[in-house]
């Protein structure tokens, strides 16, 4: 199995090489994306077969690649299979979308070679079974995605986005390098099998966890390491944005799960506190940032940060339960987190596809310049609405199921004996609830300002429906949002081998429960049936429609809007994204972002318009990154003198360094 | 046989909430009017309004989209399903296991999501003001509600509404600090969610104070009728929720005979009457607050809910 998967990845890499040659041809996009679509579908089927246990045992392979006497180890177990499935489902849909979307690309030569390489990199990361292969493929994934971020390098702020991304990615990989160094220990067995056998001491294990959180968290977008994400994700072409937000962040989650649940051994209870606190803060900060944006793609990117927070809350709870030996509860929490991984990869990709469709048909990403697109792009509007409802955790769609499971896991946590967790978990629950409610607000804004109302610019007025390939990809994911929402039991059951492997237990079998309900713990304690809720809603809506059709008047007259008697034909009088977020900015933003509003009203008789300016400060940037950048600049300034020393001074400097190093060696135990 | 009986009870419940909801709205209006020494409209006025709206033609804004026309049905469906899952006079409804309390609240969240979108659809400034304020209120009311659910679920050991009500009616509960805090928070959330004074005024048409009314400003005819009916249903839902959790006396457990059902029904009507009268009394005795005082009001509810949950995390008996 794993060899087959690697063969598919090899096909992707050779496609990348091929694309370098053919990317100037007219049909290059068709060929490259077509091959990517087929390869991703093949990889997805392999992963599905492995996950559902049709090929039983985890299959492993060692290839004579990389370091000669070590080789490259690959393994496909349940966890890898799940993430391989998530990666390639997203990749397949993105390739399908790109078959249409890619035709609008100005510089295909800057996209086509890197796209298959990026897909191959992500698939190999989840298959790697030794630290060397893992890190090399991780860097391969980072660098190919960096190249894609820089595809439109002359547009706006993209160069800065690429620069910040490069720095943060290198920093993250450095942290992961140290993680694996500590994991392998002094003897240096870098295969994952050896690492599992080595049992690091408590202090070493703790540093491993912190380093893994930094390394994987910076790629996933945990606050405060998220700063590159909202810059880089929107800068890439939209199908790549969808992959970066929907899929690559999940590869980072995979890295963390692999290290924290599998390689490191038994967790200490306080690790979960770090993960939970970070998850809770990330969830709320992410959605608050998102609410302040008016660039559609940047809003979606910030929202990824929120969902990563939700996923880490699930993972943190699972760690807590695992540390206290409550394997069945850990299985529930881990399932909730992983199900959210799957769900988020679907609706976030869908939303980025929608943003891409809007971008190609209007040339605008700024919501303040859009509006009324529901009239001109009705199908895109419909699928985008489904995505918005799913990500806002509205039943009966899929986002609700994973959040519901997370809430159920939180309700099990009073049984945890540690006092720290007793205080932290309810607070994290409140943060989770807050972020869910704010997410709904955020997507009312995103959909309402972009698609509803009246067109704010001529570009929005001239918008046309997008092409069929893009629509097919979007409709496929919208349907999946509904299916995963009304039949969640099957998806939960598919995760059982993963939780069995990582925490030693699984959730009760859901597929055989009456009426296809999901019952995470016990009947009578909690249950949810998306199928019935959906059926009830359809039934009662249809009943209302039927009754009204039979009994009430069905006359309808079009007229100008009422608007309390003062309708204004100027579309600028509508609510904008900024004005929509104003109450929330005032309630939350004044604390978090030091939001200030300045109103400038010219004196009477002066014909100039009044101006309202809003000033927001980014607390993370101010508190963390600005001091670091300042410190580096300061140090560089001071050290600048070293360039202008005489030869004697240089020689004495070298001598002093040598003595210092020898001293260190002498004192070192 | 038992299944058919259960199905009948579930159907009766769906019909009951639909029929009683306008009456409750009419009753609160009447009591409010009497407290202000007015005669007030007759009790059946809301029904008459609904019928009249149904008969009228729909005047649709020129640039209203398909979403604007579908929304009333979506909102009504979500609210009606939610309201039919809250036990009114009998617990253990046939389909009560299909959605627990978290799901019921999320269903109401769906209704609000689409209502807020409807406010933005025509592209008027009043619709926008209503929607943006509504989501601000919801962003605090929903987490407060989740915290209340946490409290109740930790006490009852279940998020199922029927199980919760069954547990709370048993004598095992007793008086608890956390329950008191949760009740207070739930009442505050219910006031905000139903757009009542002091958060919003259901009777206002003064532009700058409207929240709920501003969102539905462009609706007319049968669409408006459905929206109004949904609003009444939501009020009934919250009162039923408070009644079945904090005053569960007279609730008939599943398997109760017809006699018990009759008692339960009378008890339910009595609870609705008392709650409606109390709501009217409360609304007449307090002034509406400024919009930006609302976050403080709801923040207090959120903190009460969080405190109640924390107490239960610390000790199961508080």
PDB file of C-alpha atoms in Angstrom, chain A residues 374-375 378 382 385 388-389 392 394-395 400 404 407-408 410-411 413-414 419 422-423 425-427 429-430 433-434 437-438 440-441 443-444 447-448 452-454 515 517 524-529 532-533 536-537 540-541 543-545 548 552-564 573-575 579-580 582-584 586-588, chain B residues 54-67 69 73-74 76-78 80-81 95 97-100 102-103 106-107 109-110 113-114 116-117 120-126 128-129 131-133 135-136 138-140 142-143 146-147 150 153-154 157-160 163 207 210 217-218 222 226 290 292 295 302 306 309-310 313-314:
ATOM      1  CA  UNK A 374     -26.145  36.731  -5.446  1.00  0.00           C
ATOM      2  CA  UNK A 375     -27.971  38.126  -8.471  1.00  0.00           C
ATOM      3  CA  UNK A 378     -26.390  32.631  -7.991  1.00  0.00           C
ATOM      4  CA  UNK A 382     -25.518  29.202  -2.947  1.00  0.00           C
ATOM      5  CA  UNK A 385     -23.757  30.174   1.744  1.00  0.00           C
ATOM      6  CA  UNK A 388     -20.693  29.863   5.640  1.00  0.00           C
ATOM      7  CA  UNK A 389     -23.454  27.987   7.467  1.00  0.00           C
ATOM      8  CA  UNK A 392     -20.642  28.824  11.665  1.00  0.00           C
ATOM      9  CA  UNK A 394     -25.175  25.555  12.274  1.00  0.00           C
ATOM     10  CA  UNK A 395     -27.116  22.282  12.333  1.00  0.00           C
ATOM     11  CA  UNK A 400     -21.881  21.639  14.222  1.00  0.00           C
ATOM     12  CA  UNK A 404     -20.933  19.411  19.577  1.00  0.00           C
ATOM     13  CA  UNK A 407     -18.650  20.316  24.028  1.00  0.00           C
ATOM     14  CA  UNK A 408     -19.480  16.750  25.058  1.00  0.00           C
ATOM     15  CA  UNK A 410     -15.672  19.293  27.908  1.00  0.00           C
ATOM     16  CA  UNK A 411     -18.675  18.053  29.890  1.00  0.00           C
ATOM     17  CA  UNK A 413     -13.822  16.911  32.291  1.00  0.00           C
ATOM     18  CA  UNK A 414     -15.078  17.482  35.878  1.00  0.00           C
ATOM     19  CA  UNK A 419      -7.211  21.318  40.048  1.00  0.00           C
ATOM     20  CA  UNK A 422     -10.804  22.053  36.805  1.00  0.00           C
ATOM     21  CA  UNK A 423     -10.380  25.819  36.530  1.00  0.00           C
ATOM     22  CA  UNK A 425     -11.457  23.696  31.203  1.00  0.00           C
ATOM     23  CA  UNK A 426     -14.660  25.699  31.956  1.00  0.00           C
ATOM     24  CA  UNK A 427     -12.865  28.874  30.883  1.00  0.00           C
ATOM     25  CA  UNK A 429     -15.366  26.020  27.174  1.00  0.00           C
ATOM     26  CA  UNK A 430     -16.539  29.633  27.482  1.00  0.00           C
ATOM     27  CA  UNK A 433     -18.662  29.059  22.893  1.00  0.00           C
ATOM     28  CA  UNK A 434     -17.661  32.684  22.371  1.00  0.00           C
ATOM     29  CA  UNK A 437     -20.959  32.729  18.276  1.00  0.00           C
ATOM     30  CA  UNK A 438     -18.474  35.233  16.844  1.00  0.00           C
ATOM     31  CA  UNK A 440     -21.528  33.157  12.975  1.00  0.00           C
ATOM     32  CA  UNK A 441     -21.299  36.948  13.155  1.00  0.00           C
ATOM     33  CA  UNK A 443     -19.833  34.837   8.268  1.00  0.00           C
ATOM     34  CA  UNK A 444     -23.052  36.839   8.276  1.00  0.00           C
ATOM     35  CA  UNK A 447     -21.692  36.522   2.978  1.00  0.00           C
ATOM     36  CA  UNK A 448     -23.943  39.516   3.556  1.00  0.00           C
ATOM     37  CA  UNK A 452     -26.200  40.469  -0.656  1.00  0.00           C
ATOM     38  CA  UNK A 453     -27.260  44.080  -0.942  1.00  0.00           C
ATOM     39  CA  UNK A 454     -26.493  46.209  -3.966  1.00  0.00           C
ATOM     40  CA  UNK A 515     -31.991   5.913  13.224  1.00  0.00           C
ATOM     41  CA  UNK A 517     -28.027   8.943  15.642  1.00  0.00           C
ATOM     42  CA  UNK A 524     -29.886   9.208  27.770  1.00  0.00           C
ATOM     43  CA  UNK A 525     -26.748  11.245  28.328  1.00  0.00           C
ATOM     44  CA  UNK A 526     -26.490  12.897  24.975  1.00  0.00           C
ATOM     45  CA  UNK A 527     -27.392  12.121  21.419  1.00  0.00           C
ATOM     46  CA  UNK A 528     -27.776  14.004  18.196  1.00  0.00           C
ATOM     47  CA  UNK A 529     -29.354  13.001  14.943  1.00  0.00           C
ATOM     48  CA  UNK A 532     -33.745  13.657  11.619  1.00  0.00           C
ATOM     49  CA  UNK A 533     -33.116  17.333  12.316  1.00  0.00           C
ATOM     50  CA  UNK A 536     -37.757  17.787  10.306  1.00  0.00           C
ATOM     51  CA  UNK A 537     -36.568  21.100   8.963  1.00  0.00           C
ATOM     52  CA  UNK A 540     -41.815  21.746   8.483  1.00  0.00           C
ATOM     53  CA  UNK A 541     -40.520  24.185   5.885  1.00  0.00           C
ATOM     54  CA  UNK A 543     -45.475  22.109   5.332  1.00  0.00           C
ATOM     55  CA  UNK A 544     -45.399  25.860   5.872  1.00  0.00           C
ATOM     56  CA  UNK A 545     -44.868  26.472   2.169  1.00  0.00           C
ATOM     57  CA  UNK A 548     -49.308  29.129   2.610  1.00  0.00           C
ATOM     58  CA  UNK A 552     -52.765  32.424   1.742  1.00  0.00           C
ATOM     59  CA  UNK A 553     -52.468  34.941  -1.038  1.00  0.00           C
ATOM     60  CA  UNK A 554     -49.655  34.205  -3.456  1.00  0.00           C
ATOM     61  CA  UNK A 555     -49.665  37.642  -5.042  1.00  0.00           C
ATOM     62  CA  UNK A 556     -46.377  39.432  -5.269  1.00  0.00           C
ATOM     63  CA  UNK A 557     -45.465  42.933  -6.374  1.00  0.00           C
ATOM     64  CA  UNK A 558     -42.035  44.395  -6.922  1.00  0.00           C
ATOM     65  CA  UNK A 559     -41.539  47.900  -5.574  1.00  0.00           C
ATOM     66  CA  UNK A 560     -38.700  50.149  -4.443  1.00  0.00           C
ATOM     67  CA  UNK A 561     -37.329  49.265  -1.004  1.00  0.00           C
ATOM     68  CA  UNK A 562     -39.224  50.762   1.923  1.00  0.00           C
ATOM     69  CA  UNK A 563     -36.336  51.667   4.254  1.00  0.00           C
ATOM     70  CA  UNK A 564     -38.619  53.639   6.584  1.00  0.00           C
ATOM     71  CA  UNK A 573     -25.488  54.197   1.879  1.00  0.00           C
ATOM     72  CA  UNK A 574     -25.526  50.461   2.561  1.00  0.00           C
ATOM     73  CA  UNK A 575     -23.864  48.899   5.526  1.00  0.00           C
ATOM     74  CA  UNK A 579     -19.762  49.341   9.685  1.00  0.00           C
ATOM     75  CA  UNK A 580     -21.228  45.883  10.151  1.00  0.00           C
ATOM     76  CA  UNK A 582     -18.589  48.284  14.360  1.00  0.00           C
ATOM     77  CA  UNK A 583     -20.641  47.104  17.387  1.00  0.00           C
ATOM     78  CA  UNK A 584     -18.389  44.080  17.851  1.00  0.00           C
ATOM     79  CA  UNK A 586     -16.545  48.489  20.028  1.00  0.00           C
ATOM     80  CA  UNK A 587     -17.346  45.671  22.463  1.00  0.00           C
ATOM     81  CA  UNK A 588     -14.330  43.397  21.952  1.00  0.00           C
TER      82      UNK A 588
ATOM     83  CA  UNK B  54     -51.452  36.072   4.955  1.00  0.00           C
ATOM     84  CA  UNK B  55     -54.213  37.501   2.790  1.00  0.00           C
ATOM     85  CA  UNK B  56     -52.252  40.534   1.691  1.00  0.00           C
ATOM     86  CA  UNK B  57     -49.978  40.601  -1.306  1.00  0.00           C
ATOM     87  CA  UNK B  58     -46.226  40.609  -0.790  1.00  0.00           C
ATOM     88  CA  UNK B  59     -44.515  43.863  -1.696  1.00  0.00           C
ATOM     89  CA  UNK B  60     -40.993  42.823  -2.509  1.00  0.00           C
ATOM     90  CA  UNK B  61     -38.105  45.252  -2.845  1.00  0.00           C
ATOM     91  CA  UNK B  62     -36.808  45.514  -6.406  1.00  0.00           C
ATOM     92  CA  UNK B  63     -33.433  44.017  -5.725  1.00  0.00           C
ATOM     93  CA  UNK B  64     -34.473  41.357  -3.196  1.00  0.00           C
ATOM     94  CA  UNK B  65     -32.849  38.009  -4.013  1.00  0.00           C
ATOM     95  CA  UNK B  66     -34.127  34.449  -3.853  1.00  0.00           C
ATOM     96  CA  UNK B  67     -32.567  34.154  -0.405  1.00  0.00           C
ATOM     97  CA  UNK B  69     -37.898  34.945  -0.244  1.00  0.00           C
ATOM     98  CA  UNK B  73     -39.527  29.514   5.536  1.00  0.00           C
ATOM     99  CA  UNK B  74     -36.044  28.573   6.762  1.00  0.00           C
ATOM    100  CA  UNK B  76     -39.841  29.358  10.614  1.00  0.00           C
ATOM    101  CA  UNK B  77     -38.770  25.742  10.055  1.00  0.00           C
ATOM    102  CA  UNK B  78     -35.730  26.002  12.333  1.00  0.00           C
ATOM    103  CA  UNK B  80     -40.654  25.388  14.876  1.00  0.00           C
ATOM    104  CA  UNK B  81     -38.437  22.288  15.038  1.00  0.00           C
ATOM    105  CA  UNK B  95     -37.971  12.589  18.933  1.00  0.00           C
ATOM    106  CA  UNK B  97     -33.240  12.331  21.510  1.00  0.00           C
ATOM    107  CA  UNK B  98     -32.669  13.607  17.997  1.00  0.00           C
ATOM    108  CA  UNK B  99     -31.444  16.950  19.305  1.00  0.00           C
ATOM    109  CA  UNK B 100     -30.200  17.806  22.766  1.00  0.00           C
ATOM    110  CA  UNK B 102     -27.062  22.328  22.575  1.00  0.00           C
ATOM    111  CA  UNK B 103     -28.615  21.390  19.245  1.00  0.00           C
ATOM    112  CA  UNK B 106     -27.855  25.902  17.631  1.00  0.00           C
ATOM    113  CA  UNK B 107     -31.113  25.578  15.676  1.00  0.00           C
ATOM    114  CA  UNK B 109     -28.712  30.149  15.988  1.00  0.00           C
ATOM    115  CA  UNK B 110     -29.461  28.984  12.442  1.00  0.00           C
ATOM    116  CA  UNK B 113     -28.119  33.568  11.002  1.00  0.00           C
ATOM    117  CA  UNK B 114     -30.664  33.642   8.197  1.00  0.00           C
ATOM    118  CA  UNK B 116     -29.471  38.585   9.929  1.00  0.00           C
ATOM    119  CA  UNK B 117     -28.753  37.786   6.289  1.00  0.00           C
ATOM    120  CA  UNK B 120     -28.614  42.712   4.657  1.00  0.00           C
ATOM    121  CA  UNK B 121     -30.278  41.466   1.484  1.00  0.00           C
ATOM    122  CA  UNK B 122     -32.055  44.542   0.219  1.00  0.00           C
ATOM    123  CA  UNK B 123     -29.093  46.758   0.931  1.00  0.00           C
ATOM    124  CA  UNK B 124     -30.744  49.405   3.092  1.00  0.00           C
ATOM    125  CA  UNK B 125     -29.092  51.089   6.023  1.00  0.00           C
ATOM    126  CA  UNK B 126     -31.794  50.085   8.504  1.00  0.00           C
ATOM    127  CA  UNK B 128     -27.757  46.674   8.155  1.00  0.00           C
ATOM    128  CA  UNK B 129     -28.074  48.394  11.522  1.00  0.00           C
ATOM    129  CA  UNK B 131     -28.279  42.818  11.541  1.00  0.00           C
ATOM    130  CA  UNK B 132     -25.053  44.185  12.909  1.00  0.00           C
ATOM    131  CA  UNK B 133     -26.605  44.819  16.326  1.00  0.00           C
ATOM    132  CA  UNK B 135     -25.054  39.568  15.777  1.00  0.00           C
ATOM    133  CA  UNK B 136     -23.372  41.668  18.459  1.00  0.00           C
ATOM    134  CA  UNK B 138     -25.950  37.062  19.839  1.00  0.00           C
ATOM    135  CA  UNK B 139     -22.185  36.931  20.159  1.00  0.00           C
ATOM    136  CA  UNK B 140     -22.633  37.329  23.916  1.00  0.00           C
ATOM    137  CA  UNK B 142     -25.019  32.399  22.783  1.00  0.00           C
ATOM    138  CA  UNK B 143     -21.927  31.709  24.895  1.00  0.00           C
ATOM    139  CA  UNK B 146     -23.882  27.435  26.398  1.00  0.00           C
ATOM    140  CA  UNK B 147     -22.543  28.091  29.895  1.00  0.00           C
ATOM    141  CA  UNK B 150     -23.000  23.286  30.878  1.00  0.00           C
ATOM    142  CA  UNK B 153     -25.767  19.235  32.104  1.00  0.00           C
ATOM    143  CA  UNK B 154     -23.207  18.831  34.866  1.00  0.00           C
ATOM    144  CA  UNK B 157     -25.412  14.338  33.884  1.00  0.00           C
ATOM    145  CA  UNK B 158     -27.002  14.773  30.492  1.00  0.00           C
ATOM    146  CA  UNK B 159     -27.549  17.351  27.787  1.00  0.00           C
ATOM    147  CA  UNK B 160     -30.887  15.770  26.856  1.00  0.00           C
ATOM    148  CA  UNK B 163     -33.472  13.694  31.048  1.00  0.00           C
ATOM    149  CA  UNK B 207     -35.600  53.791  13.715  1.00  0.00           C
ATOM    150  CA  UNK B 210     -34.736  48.989  16.533  1.00  0.00           C
ATOM    151  CA  UNK B 217     -38.417  46.083   7.938  1.00  0.00           C
ATOM    152  CA  UNK B 218     -38.590  45.074   4.265  1.00  0.00           C
ATOM    153  CA  UNK B 222     -47.114  36.146   4.130  1.00  0.00           C
ATOM    154  CA  UNK B 226     -44.053  33.728   9.085  1.00  0.00           C
ATOM    155  CA  UNK B 290     -28.760  52.091  25.296  1.00  0.00           C
ATOM    156  CA  UNK B 292     -23.917  49.711  24.139  1.00  0.00           C
ATOM    157  CA  UNK B 295     -22.952  43.974  26.196  1.00  0.00           C
ATOM    158  CA  UNK B 302     -22.066  35.116  30.653  1.00  0.00           C
ATOM    159  CA  UNK B 306     -19.320  30.682  33.851  1.00  0.00           C
ATOM    160  CA  UNK B 309     -20.079  26.021  35.748  1.00  0.00           C
ATOM    161  CA  UNK B 310     -16.889  26.686  37.701  1.00  0.00           C
ATOM    162  CA  UNK B 313     -16.266  21.807  38.402  1.00  0.00           C
ATOM    163  CA  UNK B 314     -14.971  22.509  41.893  1.00  0.00           C
TER     164      UNK B 314
END
